Coordinates of C-alpha atoms in Angstrom, one line a residue:
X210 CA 202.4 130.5 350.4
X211 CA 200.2 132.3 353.0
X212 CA 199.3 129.8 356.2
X213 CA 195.6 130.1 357.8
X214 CA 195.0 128.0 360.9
X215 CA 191.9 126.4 361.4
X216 CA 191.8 126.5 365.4
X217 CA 189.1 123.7 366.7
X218 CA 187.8 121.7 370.0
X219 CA 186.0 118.5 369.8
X220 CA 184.4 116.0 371.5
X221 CA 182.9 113.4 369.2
X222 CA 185.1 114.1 366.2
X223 CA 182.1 116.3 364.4
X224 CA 183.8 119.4 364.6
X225 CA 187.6 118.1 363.9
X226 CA 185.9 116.9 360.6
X227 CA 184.6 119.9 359.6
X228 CA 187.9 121.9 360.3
X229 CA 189.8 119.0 358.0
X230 CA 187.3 119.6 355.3
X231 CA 187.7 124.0 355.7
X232 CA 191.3 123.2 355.7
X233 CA 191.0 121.1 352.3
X234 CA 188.9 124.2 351.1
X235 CA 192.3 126.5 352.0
X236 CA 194.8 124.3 350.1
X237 CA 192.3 124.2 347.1
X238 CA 192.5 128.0 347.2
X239 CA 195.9 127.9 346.7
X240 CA 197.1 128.7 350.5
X241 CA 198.7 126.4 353.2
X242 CA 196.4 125.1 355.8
X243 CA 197.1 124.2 359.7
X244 CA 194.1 122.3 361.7
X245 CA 195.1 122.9 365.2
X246 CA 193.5 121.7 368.4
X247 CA 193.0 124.4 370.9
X248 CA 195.5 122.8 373.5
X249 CA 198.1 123.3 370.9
X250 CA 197.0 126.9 369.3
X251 CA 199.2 129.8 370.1
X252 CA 197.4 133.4 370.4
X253 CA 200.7 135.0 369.4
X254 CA 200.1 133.3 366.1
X255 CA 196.8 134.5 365.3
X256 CA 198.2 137.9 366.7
X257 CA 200.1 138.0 363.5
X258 CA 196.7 136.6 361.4
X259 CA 194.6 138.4 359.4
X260 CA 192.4 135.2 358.9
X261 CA 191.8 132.4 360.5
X262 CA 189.1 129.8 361.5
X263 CA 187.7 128.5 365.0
X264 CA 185.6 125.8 365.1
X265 CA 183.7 124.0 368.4
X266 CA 180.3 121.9 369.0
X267 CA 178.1 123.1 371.2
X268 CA 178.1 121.8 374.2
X269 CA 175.4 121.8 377.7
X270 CA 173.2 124.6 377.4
X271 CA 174.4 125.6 374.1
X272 CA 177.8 127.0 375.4
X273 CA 181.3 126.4 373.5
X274 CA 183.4 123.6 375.7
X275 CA 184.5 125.5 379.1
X276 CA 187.6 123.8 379.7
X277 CA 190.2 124.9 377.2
X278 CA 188.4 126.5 373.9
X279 CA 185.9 129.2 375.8
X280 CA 189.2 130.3 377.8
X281 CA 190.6 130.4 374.4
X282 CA 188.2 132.5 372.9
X283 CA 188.3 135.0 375.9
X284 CA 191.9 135.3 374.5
X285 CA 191.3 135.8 371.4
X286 CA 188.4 138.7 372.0
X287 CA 191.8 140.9 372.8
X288 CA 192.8 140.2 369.4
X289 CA 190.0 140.2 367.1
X290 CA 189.5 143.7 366.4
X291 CA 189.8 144.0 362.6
X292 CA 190.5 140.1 361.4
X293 CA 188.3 137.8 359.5
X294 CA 187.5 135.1 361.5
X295 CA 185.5 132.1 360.4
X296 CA 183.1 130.4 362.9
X297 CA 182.2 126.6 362.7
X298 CA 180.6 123.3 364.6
X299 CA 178.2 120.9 365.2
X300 CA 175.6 120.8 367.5
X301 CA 173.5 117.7 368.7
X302 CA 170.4 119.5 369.9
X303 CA 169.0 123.1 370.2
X304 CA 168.9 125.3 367.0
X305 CA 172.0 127.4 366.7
X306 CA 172.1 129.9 369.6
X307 CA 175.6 129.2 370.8
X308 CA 176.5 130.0 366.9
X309 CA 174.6 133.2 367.3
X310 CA 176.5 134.3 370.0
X311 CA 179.8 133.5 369.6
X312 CA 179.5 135.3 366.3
X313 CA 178.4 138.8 368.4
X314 CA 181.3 138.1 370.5
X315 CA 183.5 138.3 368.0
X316 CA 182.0 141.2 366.0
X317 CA 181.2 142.7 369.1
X318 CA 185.5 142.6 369.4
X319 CA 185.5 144.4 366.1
X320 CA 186.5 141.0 364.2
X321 CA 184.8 140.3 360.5
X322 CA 182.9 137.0 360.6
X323 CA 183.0 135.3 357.1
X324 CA 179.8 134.9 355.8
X325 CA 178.1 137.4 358.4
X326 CA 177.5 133.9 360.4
X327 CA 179.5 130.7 361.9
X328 CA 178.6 127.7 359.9
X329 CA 176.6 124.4 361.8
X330 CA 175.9 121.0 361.2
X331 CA 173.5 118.7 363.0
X332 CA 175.8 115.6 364.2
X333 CA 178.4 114.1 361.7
X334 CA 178.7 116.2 358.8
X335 CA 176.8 115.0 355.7
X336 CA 178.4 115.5 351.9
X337 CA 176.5 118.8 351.6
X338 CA 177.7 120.2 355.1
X339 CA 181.0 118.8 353.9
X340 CA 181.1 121.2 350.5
X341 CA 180.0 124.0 352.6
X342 CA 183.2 123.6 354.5
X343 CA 185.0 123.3 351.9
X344 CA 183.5 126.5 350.5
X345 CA 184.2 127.9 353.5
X346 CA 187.6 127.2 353.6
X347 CA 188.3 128.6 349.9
X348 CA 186.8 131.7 350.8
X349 CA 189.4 132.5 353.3
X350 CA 191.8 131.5 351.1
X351 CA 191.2 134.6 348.4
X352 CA 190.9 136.8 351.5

């Protein structure tokens, strides 16, 4: 059985939600999933990935969290040349522009974002934002 991680920050628990529910949508496809906070996730790991998730809220000025996951994802732009990388959060205000750009970042690094575009939720994810995760996480499974 084939292991994706499912890489996330969060703050409020919005975000870790949404990677629980992607990593439900894995194990339904039929593959092993691993949620890993950021602090624990090794690059050398997702080194040997052809798929994987990363997941964090948007944070300030619509900006992913500065202290541990942007570093990360500086890390991971290194790396992302040819894998396919989901994008996810939440987001309490603003309409979606730190999503936009993280996903040019990483197709900018030559990395395949599944669906063309990270997937968002306004605050706690609701049952439909929920399925879409789950979706989501089935997806990479057949990938």
């Amino acid at each position: 059985m084939s292991k994706i991680q499912v890489v996330f920050w969060s703050q409020s628990g919005n975000t870790e939600t949404m990677a629980n529910a992607i990593a439900k949508g894995i194990e339904a496809g039929g593959k092993e999933a691993e949620v890993v906070h950021v602090s624990q996730a090794s690059l050398d790991e997702l080194k040997k990935a052809s798929v994987f998730a990363l997941g964090c809220p948007a944070m300030g000025d619509e900006v992913l969290e500065e202290g541990e996951m942007e570093p990360f994802v500086e890390e991971v732009e290194a790396i992302a040349g040819g894998k396919q990388i989901a994008l996810f959060g939440s987001y309490g205000w603003g309409d979606g522009q730190w999503m936009r750009d993280w996903t040019d970042r990483m197709m900018g690094a030559g990395a395949e974002v599944i669906n063309g575009e990270g997937l968002i939720c306004q605050e706690m994810p609701d049952d439909e934002a929920l399925a879409a995760c789950e979706a989501l996480g089935q997806k990479m499974a057949s990938l």
